[in-house]
Short mmCIF file of C-alpha atoms and ligand atoms in Angstrom, two decimals:
data_model
loop_
_atom_site.label_atom_id
_atom_site.label_comp_id
_atom_site.label_asym_id
_atom_site.label_seq_id
_atom_site.Cartn_x
_atom_site.Cartn_y
_atom_site.Cartn_z
CA MET A 153 208.29 131.96 79.27
CA SER A 154 207.37 135.51 79.82
CA PHE A 155 205.59 136.23 83.04
CA ARG A 156 205.57 139.88 81.98
CA ARG A 157 203.31 139.12 79.03
CA ILE A 158 200.86 137.15 81.18
CA GLU A 159 201.05 139.69 83.98
CA LYS A 160 200.18 142.48 81.52
CA LYS A 161 197.26 140.45 80.29
CA LEU A 162 195.99 139.96 83.84
CA ILE A 163 196.45 143.63 84.74
CA SER A 164 194.48 144.73 81.69
CA GLY A 165 191.67 142.36 82.74
CA LYS A 166 192.12 139.97 79.82
CA ARG A 167 191.32 136.31 80.20
CA LEU A 168 194.09 133.74 80.13
CA SER A 169 193.96 131.43 77.13
CA PRO A 170 194.47 127.68 77.53
CA GLN A 171 197.96 128.18 76.01
CA ASP A 172 198.75 130.76 78.71
CA ALA A 173 197.72 128.28 81.39
CA VAL A 174 199.91 125.55 79.90
CA GLU A 175 202.80 128.03 79.79
CA LEU A 176 202.32 128.94 83.44
CA TYR A 177 202.27 125.25 84.36
CA ARG A 178 205.51 124.66 82.44
CA SER A 179 207.33 127.48 84.25
CA ASP A 180 209.40 126.67 87.33
CA ASP A 181 209.15 130.24 88.60
CA ILE A 182 207.00 129.16 91.50
CA PHE A 183 207.43 132.48 93.33
CA GLY A 184 206.36 134.53 90.31
CA LEU A 185 203.33 132.30 89.84
CA GLY A 186 202.45 132.49 93.53
CA LEU A 187 202.61 136.29 93.53
CA LEU A 188 200.27 136.56 90.56
CA ALA A 189 197.79 134.07 92.02
CA ASP A 190 197.88 135.58 95.50
CA ALA A 191 197.22 139.05 94.06
CA ARG A 192 194.18 137.69 92.21
CA ALA A 193 192.91 135.89 95.32
CA ARG A 194 193.23 139.12 97.30
CA GLU A 195 191.23 141.02 94.65
CA LEU A 196 188.43 138.50 95.05
CA ASN A 197 188.49 137.68 98.75
CA GLY A 198 190.85 140.12 100.45
CA ASP A 199 192.94 138.25 103.00
CA ARG A 200 189.97 136.12 104.04
CA VAL A 201 190.31 132.35 104.11
CA TYR A 202 187.14 130.34 104.67
CA PHE A 203 186.52 127.17 106.63
CA VAL A 204 183.43 125.26 107.75
CA ARG A 205 182.37 122.99 110.59
CA ASN A 206 181.38 119.93 108.64
CA ARG A 207 181.24 116.16 108.79
CA HIS A 208 181.54 113.54 106.07
CA ILE A 209 179.27 110.51 105.84
CA ASN A 210 179.94 107.82 103.22
CA PRO A 211 176.88 105.55 103.49
CA THR A 212 178.40 102.70 101.46
CA ASN A 213 181.58 101.83 99.60
CA ILE A 214 179.87 99.19 97.47
CA CYS A 215 180.04 100.56 93.96
CA ILE A 216 179.26 99.17 90.54
CA ASN A 217 181.81 101.46 88.86
CA ARG A 218 185.08 100.35 90.50
CA CYS A 219 187.17 103.23 89.12
CA ARG A 220 190.80 102.20 88.87
CA PHE A 221 192.10 105.03 91.06
CA CYS A 222 189.58 104.43 93.85
CA ALA A 223 190.81 102.50 96.90
CA PHE A 224 187.59 103.23 98.77
CA SER A 225 185.18 101.17 96.67
CA ARG A 226 184.43 97.45 96.93
CA SER A 227 182.22 95.00 95.10
CA ARG A 228 179.33 93.43 96.98
CA GLY A 229 180.56 90.61 99.24
CA GLU A 230 184.22 91.61 98.94
CA ASP A 231 186.39 92.00 102.04
CA GLY A 232 186.03 95.51 103.43
CA ALA A 233 182.66 96.19 101.75
CA TYR A 234 180.22 98.01 104.03
CA GLU A 235 176.77 99.53 103.93
CA MET A 236 175.31 101.71 106.64
CA THR A 237 171.76 101.32 107.84
CA MET A 238 169.53 104.36 108.07
CA ASP A 239 170.13 104.24 111.85
CA ASP A 240 173.92 104.32 111.31
CA ILE A 241 173.52 107.43 109.16
CA MET A 242 171.17 109.14 111.63
CA ARG A 243 173.53 108.36 114.51
CA ARG A 244 176.39 110.06 112.67
CA ALA A 245 174.20 113.09 111.93
CA SER A 246 173.12 113.19 115.58
CA GLU A 247 176.77 113.34 116.68
CA CYS A 248 177.13 116.75 115.00
CA GLY A 249 176.99 119.57 117.50
CA PRO A 250 174.63 122.54 117.12
CA ASP A 251 177.43 124.56 115.47
CA THR A 252 178.02 122.08 112.64
CA ARG A 253 176.95 123.68 109.39
CA GLU A 254 177.32 121.05 106.73
CA LEU A 255 176.97 117.31 106.18
CA HIS A 256 178.94 116.10 103.16
CA ILE A 257 177.40 112.83 101.98
CA VAL A 258 178.83 110.83 99.07
CA GLY A 259 179.22 107.13 98.46
CA GLY A 260 179.41 104.26 96.01
CA LEU A 261 176.76 103.44 93.41
CA HIS A 262 175.03 100.68 95.36
CA PRO A 263 173.53 97.98 93.14
CA ASP A 264 170.36 97.42 95.24
CA TRP A 265 169.36 100.52 97.16
CA PRO A 266 166.19 102.10 95.77
CA PHE A 267 165.73 105.81 95.07
CA SER A 268 163.54 106.03 98.19
CA PHE A 269 166.60 105.19 100.35
CA TYR A 270 168.17 108.48 99.29
CA THR A 271 165.07 110.64 99.68
CA ASP A 272 164.32 108.98 103.06
CA MET A 273 167.88 109.70 104.17
CA LEU A 274 167.63 113.38 103.21
CA GLY A 275 164.15 113.73 104.71
CA GLY A 276 165.14 111.87 107.89
CA ILE A 277 168.15 114.08 108.50
CA LYS A 278 166.29 117.32 107.76
CA SER A 279 163.35 116.46 110.02
CA ARG A 280 165.58 115.56 112.98
CA PHE A 281 168.41 118.05 112.43
CA PRO A 282 167.00 120.99 110.48
CA HIS A 283 170.07 123.15 111.17
CA LEU A 284 172.27 120.88 109.05
CA HIS A 285 172.80 121.84 105.41
CA ILE A 286 173.10 118.68 103.32
CA LYS A 287 175.70 118.85 100.56
CA ALA A 288 175.36 115.47 98.91
CA PHE A 289 175.84 113.30 95.82
CA THR A 290 178.41 113.83 93.12
CA ALA A 291 177.16 114.39 89.57
CA VAL A 292 178.01 110.72 89.00
CA GLU A 293 175.65 109.66 91.79
CA ILE A 294 172.94 112.01 90.54
CA ASP A 295 173.18 110.39 87.10
CA TYR A 296 172.79 106.98 88.78
CA LEU A 297 169.85 108.17 90.91
CA THR A 298 168.18 109.34 87.71
CA LYS A 299 168.24 105.74 86.51
CA LEU A 300 166.86 104.50 89.84
CA SER A 301 164.06 107.07 89.96
CA GLY A 302 163.12 106.77 86.29
CA LEU A 303 162.13 110.42 86.52
CA GLY A 304 164.70 112.05 84.24
CA LEU A 305 167.39 114.47 85.33
CA ARG A 306 165.39 117.60 86.15
CA LYS A 307 162.68 115.84 88.12
CA THR A 308 165.18 113.68 89.99
CA ILE A 309 167.10 116.75 91.12
CA ASN A 310 163.87 118.47 92.13
CA ALA A 311 162.75 115.41 94.12
CA LEU A 312 166.08 115.43 95.97
CA ILE A 313 165.78 119.16 96.68
CA ASP A 314 162.24 118.64 97.98
CA ALA A 315 163.57 115.91 100.28
CA GLY A 316 166.28 118.20 101.72
CA LEU A 317 169.27 118.41 99.37
CA GLY A 318 170.93 121.81 99.85
CA SER A 319 173.91 121.75 97.45
CA MET A 320 176.23 119.33 95.69
CA PRO A 321 179.92 118.52 96.11
CA GLY A 322 182.26 118.54 93.14
CA GLY A 323 183.41 114.93 92.99
CA GLY A 324 183.34 112.55 90.07
CA ALA A 325 184.81 115.07 87.64
CA GLU A 326 188.27 113.43 87.66
CA ILE A 327 189.61 114.63 84.29
CA LEU A 328 186.69 115.45 82.03
CA GLY A 329 188.40 114.52 78.75
CA GLN A 330 187.29 111.12 77.49
CA GLY A 331 190.80 109.84 76.63
CA VAL A 332 191.93 109.99 80.26
CA ARG A 333 188.56 108.81 81.58
CA ARG A 334 188.78 105.65 79.49
CA LYS A 335 192.08 104.82 81.22
CA ILE A 336 191.22 105.62 84.83
CA CYS A 337 187.45 105.14 85.16
CA PRO A 338 186.04 103.42 82.08
CA GLU A 339 182.69 102.59 83.75
CA LYS A 340 182.03 106.13 84.90
CA VAL A 341 179.68 108.55 83.13
CA SER A 342 181.36 110.64 80.45
CA GLY A 343 182.77 114.07 81.12
CA ALA A 344 180.02 115.52 78.93
CA ARG A 345 177.37 113.89 81.13
CA TRP A 346 179.07 115.21 84.29
CA ILE A 347 178.79 118.71 82.81
CA GLU A 348 175.15 118.11 81.79
CA VAL A 349 174.22 117.04 85.34
CA MET A 350 175.95 120.09 86.81
CA ARG A 351 174.18 122.37 84.33
CA ALA A 352 170.83 120.88 85.38
CA ALA A 353 171.70 121.22 89.08
CA HIS A 354 172.64 124.89 88.63
CA LYS A 355 169.46 125.54 86.67
CA ALA A 356 167.46 123.96 89.50
CA GLY A 357 169.06 126.50 91.85
CA LEU A 358 171.70 124.32 93.51
CA LYS A 359 175.20 125.59 94.12
CA THR A 360 177.88 123.00 93.47
CA ASN A 361 181.64 122.60 93.53
CA ALA A 362 183.95 121.14 90.90
CA THR A 363 186.98 118.93 91.51
CA MET A 364 189.91 117.80 89.38
CA LEU A 365 191.79 114.59 90.18
CA TYR A 366 195.39 115.19 89.10
CA GLY A 367 198.75 113.48 89.29
CA HIS A 368 197.98 110.13 87.60
CA VAL A 369 198.12 109.52 83.82
CA GLU A 370 196.95 112.92 82.62
CA LYS A 371 199.04 115.54 80.83
CA ILE A 372 199.14 119.26 81.65
CA GLU A 373 197.01 119.86 78.53
CA ASP A 374 194.31 117.52 79.94
CA ARG A 375 194.19 119.52 83.16
CA VAL A 376 193.86 122.80 81.29
CA ASP A 377 191.18 121.37 79.00
CA HIS A 378 189.33 120.20 82.15
CA MET A 379 189.47 123.68 83.65
CA LEU A 380 188.36 125.22 80.34
CA LYS A 381 185.23 123.05 80.33
CA LEU A 382 184.46 124.18 83.88
CA ARG A 383 185.09 127.84 83.05
CA GLU A 384 182.71 127.63 80.10
CA LEU A 385 179.92 126.13 82.21
CA GLN A 386 180.50 128.72 84.91
CA ASP A 387 180.15 131.48 82.28
CA GLU A 388 176.79 130.00 81.40
CA THR A 389 175.30 129.24 84.84
CA GLY A 390 177.39 130.90 87.59
CA GLY A 391 176.50 127.88 89.74
CA PHE A 392 179.96 126.81 90.93
CA ASN A 393 181.22 127.94 94.31
CA ALA A 394 184.64 126.34 94.59
CA PHE A 395 187.19 124.56 92.46
CA ILE A 396 189.00 121.79 94.34
CA PRO A 397 192.12 120.16 92.92
CA LEU A 398 192.41 116.63 94.39
CA ALA A 399 195.97 115.30 94.52
CA TYR A 400 195.99 111.63 93.55
CA GLN A 401 196.67 109.24 96.47
CA PRO A 402 198.20 106.17 94.86
CA GLU A 403 198.13 103.40 97.49
CA ASN A 404 195.78 100.39 97.39
CA THR A 405 194.35 101.42 94.02
CA ARG A 406 194.05 99.30 90.90
CA MET A 407 196.28 101.56 88.79
CA ASP A 408 199.82 100.44 88.06
CA GLY A 409 202.47 102.33 89.96
CA GLY A 410 201.99 106.04 90.42
CA SER A 411 203.57 108.25 93.01
CA ARG A 412 202.41 111.10 95.16
CA THR A 413 202.25 114.52 93.57
CA SER A 414 205.12 116.88 94.31
CA ALA A 415 204.67 119.99 96.41
CA PHE A 416 205.66 122.02 93.34
CA ASP A 417 202.90 120.45 91.28
CA ASP A 418 200.32 120.95 94.05
CA LEU A 419 201.14 124.65 94.41
CA LYS A 420 201.29 125.27 90.68
CA THR A 421 197.91 123.61 90.26
CA ILE A 422 196.32 125.84 92.88
CA ALA A 423 197.92 128.95 91.36
CA VAL A 424 197.08 128.17 87.72
CA ALA A 425 193.51 127.37 88.77
CA ARG A 426 193.20 130.72 90.57
CA LEU A 427 194.40 132.59 87.50
CA PHE A 428 192.64 130.59 84.79
CA LEU A 429 189.29 130.05 86.53
CA ASP A 430 188.66 133.77 86.76
CA ASN A 431 184.91 133.25 87.22
CA PHE A 432 185.19 130.87 90.20
CA PRO A 433 184.71 132.69 93.50
CA HIS A 434 186.75 130.19 95.54
CA ILE A 435 189.71 127.83 95.23
CA LYS A 436 189.85 125.18 97.92
CA ALA A 437 193.08 123.80 99.42
CA TYR A 438 191.69 120.45 100.58
CA TRP A 439 194.06 119.61 103.42
CA VAL A 440 193.02 115.95 103.44
CA MET A 441 194.60 115.29 100.03
CA LEU A 442 197.33 117.96 100.08
CA GLY A 443 198.48 117.37 103.61
CA VAL A 444 198.08 120.08 106.20
CA LYS A 445 201.38 121.87 105.55
CA ILE A 446 201.06 122.14 101.75
CA ALA A 447 197.44 123.25 102.20
CA GLN A 448 198.66 126.03 104.47
CA ILE A 449 201.28 127.17 101.94
CA ALA A 450 198.62 127.01 99.21
CA LEU A 451 196.99 129.99 100.96
CA SER A 452 199.84 132.09 99.52
CA PHE A 453 199.29 130.58 96.05
CA GLY A 454 195.69 131.60 95.41
CA ALA A 455 193.61 129.34 97.67
CA ASP A 456 191.04 131.05 99.91
CA ASP A 457 189.25 128.06 101.42
CA MET A 458 190.43 125.14 103.56
CA ASP A 459 187.25 123.04 103.63
CA GLY A 460 186.64 122.11 107.25
CA THR A 461 186.73 119.78 110.18
CA VAL A 462 185.71 116.87 107.86
CA ILE A 463 185.57 114.03 110.49
CA GLU A 464 185.76 110.41 109.37
CA GLU A 465 187.33 110.90 105.94
CA LYS A 466 187.56 107.55 104.15
CA ILE A 467 188.27 108.13 100.45
CA ALA A 468 191.81 109.53 100.73
CA HIS A 469 192.73 107.49 103.78
CA MET A 470 191.91 104.16 102.15
CA ALA A 471 194.27 105.26 99.34
CA GLY A 472 197.12 105.86 101.78
CA GLY A 473 196.43 109.51 102.63
CA SER A 474 198.45 110.35 105.73
CA SER A 475 196.79 113.58 106.87
CA PRO A 476 194.64 113.45 110.02
CA GLU A 477 191.07 112.13 109.69
CA ALA A 478 189.64 115.27 111.24
CA MET A 479 190.75 118.75 112.29
CA GLU A 480 189.72 120.75 115.32
CA ILE A 481 188.11 124.05 114.44
CA GLY A 482 190.67 126.01 116.49
CA ALA A 483 193.56 124.27 114.74
CA LEU A 484 192.15 125.19 111.33
CA ALA A 485 191.72 128.83 112.29
CA ASP A 486 195.24 128.84 113.72
CA LEU A 487 196.75 127.42 110.52
CA ILE A 488 195.09 130.19 108.53
CA ARG A 489 196.14 132.91 110.93
CA ARG A 490 199.74 131.68 110.91
CA ALA A 491 199.70 131.94 107.11
CA GLY A 492 199.05 135.67 107.55
CA LYS A 493 195.39 135.46 106.52
CA THR A 494 192.12 136.09 108.31
CA PRO A 495 190.13 132.97 109.16
CA VAL A 496 186.41 133.28 108.39
CA GLU A 497 184.01 130.59 109.44
CA ARG A 498 181.44 130.07 106.69
CA ASN A 499 178.33 128.03 106.16
CA ALA A 500 178.02 125.48 103.35
CA VAL A 501 177.37 128.12 100.70
CA TYR A 502 180.06 130.60 101.73
CA ASN A 503 178.06 132.99 103.86
CA PRO A 504 180.09 134.03 106.91
CA VAL A 505 178.74 132.57 110.13
CA GLU A 506 177.77 135.15 112.66
CA ARG A 507 179.45 134.27 115.92
CA LYS A 508 178.57 135.77 119.24
CA ARG A 509 181.64 137.51 120.66
CA SER A 510 180.37 137.26 124.19
CA THR A 511 177.02 136.94 125.91
CA THR A 512 176.10 140.34 124.49
CA THR A 513 174.52 140.66 121.06
CA ALA A 514 177.73 141.90 119.44
CA THR A 515 178.77 139.68 116.56
CA ASP A 516 181.74 139.48 114.29
CA SER A 517 181.15 137.71 111.04
CA ARG A 518 184.72 138.10 109.80
CA ALA A 519 187.43 137.36 112.26
CA TYR A 520 187.31 134.01 113.97
CA GLU A 521 188.48 134.09 117.55
O1 LIG B 234 185.03 111.81 93.26
C1 LIG B 234 188.85 108.94 94.68
C2 LIG B 234 188.37 111.42 94.42
C3 LIG B 234 186.43 112.33 95.13
C4 LIG B 234 191.00 109.03 95.01
O2 LIG B 234 182.94 119.42 96.86
C5 LIG B 234 190.51 110.33 94.92
O3 LIG B 234 183.47 120.29 98.77
C6 LIG B 234 192.63 111.17 95.24
O4 LIG B 234 184.97 115.06 95.62
N1 LIG B 234 193.16 109.93 95.30
C7 LIG B 234 185.56 112.50 96.34
N2 LIG B 234 191.31 111.39 95.03
C8 LIG B 234 186.02 113.66 97.20
C9 LIG B 234 185.44 114.95 96.72
C10 LIG B 234 185.42 116.12 97.62
C11 LIG B 234 186.21 116.14 98.75
C12 LIG B 234 186.15 117.26 99.58
C13 LIG B 234 185.32 118.32 99.30
C14 LIG B 234 184.52 118.27 98.18
C15 LIG B 234 183.58 119.39 97.91
C16 LIG B 234 184.57 117.18 97.32
O5 LIG B 234 187.69 111.84 95.57
C17 LIG B 234 186.03 111.35 94.08
C18 LIG B 234 187.34 111.18 93.34
O6 LIG B 234 187.48 112.21 92.41
N3 LIG B 234 189.20 110.24 94.69
N4 LIG B 234 189.96 108.18 94.87
C19 LIG B 234 192.39 108.84 95.20
N5 LIG B 234 192.95 107.61 95.26
FE1 LIG B 235 182.59 104.37 92.80
FE2 LIG B 235 183.13 106.98 93.10
FE3 LIG B 235 184.99 105.14 93.80
FE4 LIG B 235 184.39 105.54 91.21
S1 LIG B 235 185.33 107.07 92.61
S2 LIG B 235 184.56 103.56 92.24
S3 LIG B 235 182.20 106.01 91.30
S4 LIG B 235 182.99 105.42 94.75
#
């Protein structure tokens, strides 16, 4: 394949076509691809790499969908099924220090919890811990909450915003094409519905992310088609903050076989995403799924965000993920610095956090020390 042709296209500001993206994926010139993607990331974000002090809460793993790739979910009454009480959730929120910026809350589609459980949870957290930004509910959960509330999509989203929802994570997207979805998550809402929910969320003023679960049964063309659907919605709404490729973790799932993704595939996916998703401000190297070392290398392949401290990650770890369950803030900043980039602590919606340098009023919103 000719990198020159694609390079020329990029230099002249032309968009990559889906065929270009497939071609880039098929190339084994990982260095050439990395250079192109890193140059693009630098145009957008300089040498800055973002991270956030956050904490995950997964209120329940009981889920009516039981996606085949998901080792986290259980049916009601099954071994390992759990549901947190409101007190359990509040205790976890209360454990966040004053510098924590974001709570990331996602869980299973519980068969019995009413809509009021979710609004009470948001309201309870916001009234006790107003400094915490709540990034919660995948588009799949929002679709389910719409059924529980009976209010329709727009009003359900507005009710959640009124209760304290600040933004939405990007989960549940998997591969948006229906052929793959039928094989890996037949009970889940369609890719078209996922897009519809995200469109409604963006129109209601919420920023969201978008993920892609890769490395299972999908083909390269399915990945590119997935990214094309995201790029088209982003052209329309501008509501996406970050694209997050999620490397499939194959253990304890209900899919036959499957192996871990290769480092080559992980880095190519980050790089192709950076080049093809030209309207996404950020590409996240999610260290939980990639492993810390590949996530660090991904910073030279177009990624400009490392997510955060995370704390109590369950979804990847129940599927055999071997990365740590949390990262210290200093260790994250150090990883970024050692990759030759500048660590920038951000809040949930990518504004740099102003940190006091000393007891004086001087602040430095860029370099993390
Ligand atoms: O929706 C489930 C995926 C997602 C497996 O938006 C799996 O900032 C790999 O979306 N192997 C939840 N992936 C996680 C998620 C996320 C994580 C971090 C940050 C953000 C963000 C979003 O995890 C699910 C599903 O797509 N998942 N099982 C598995 N075995
Ligand atoms: Fe349920 Fe989400 Fe797991 Fe699917 S991926 S089974 S919707 S928790």
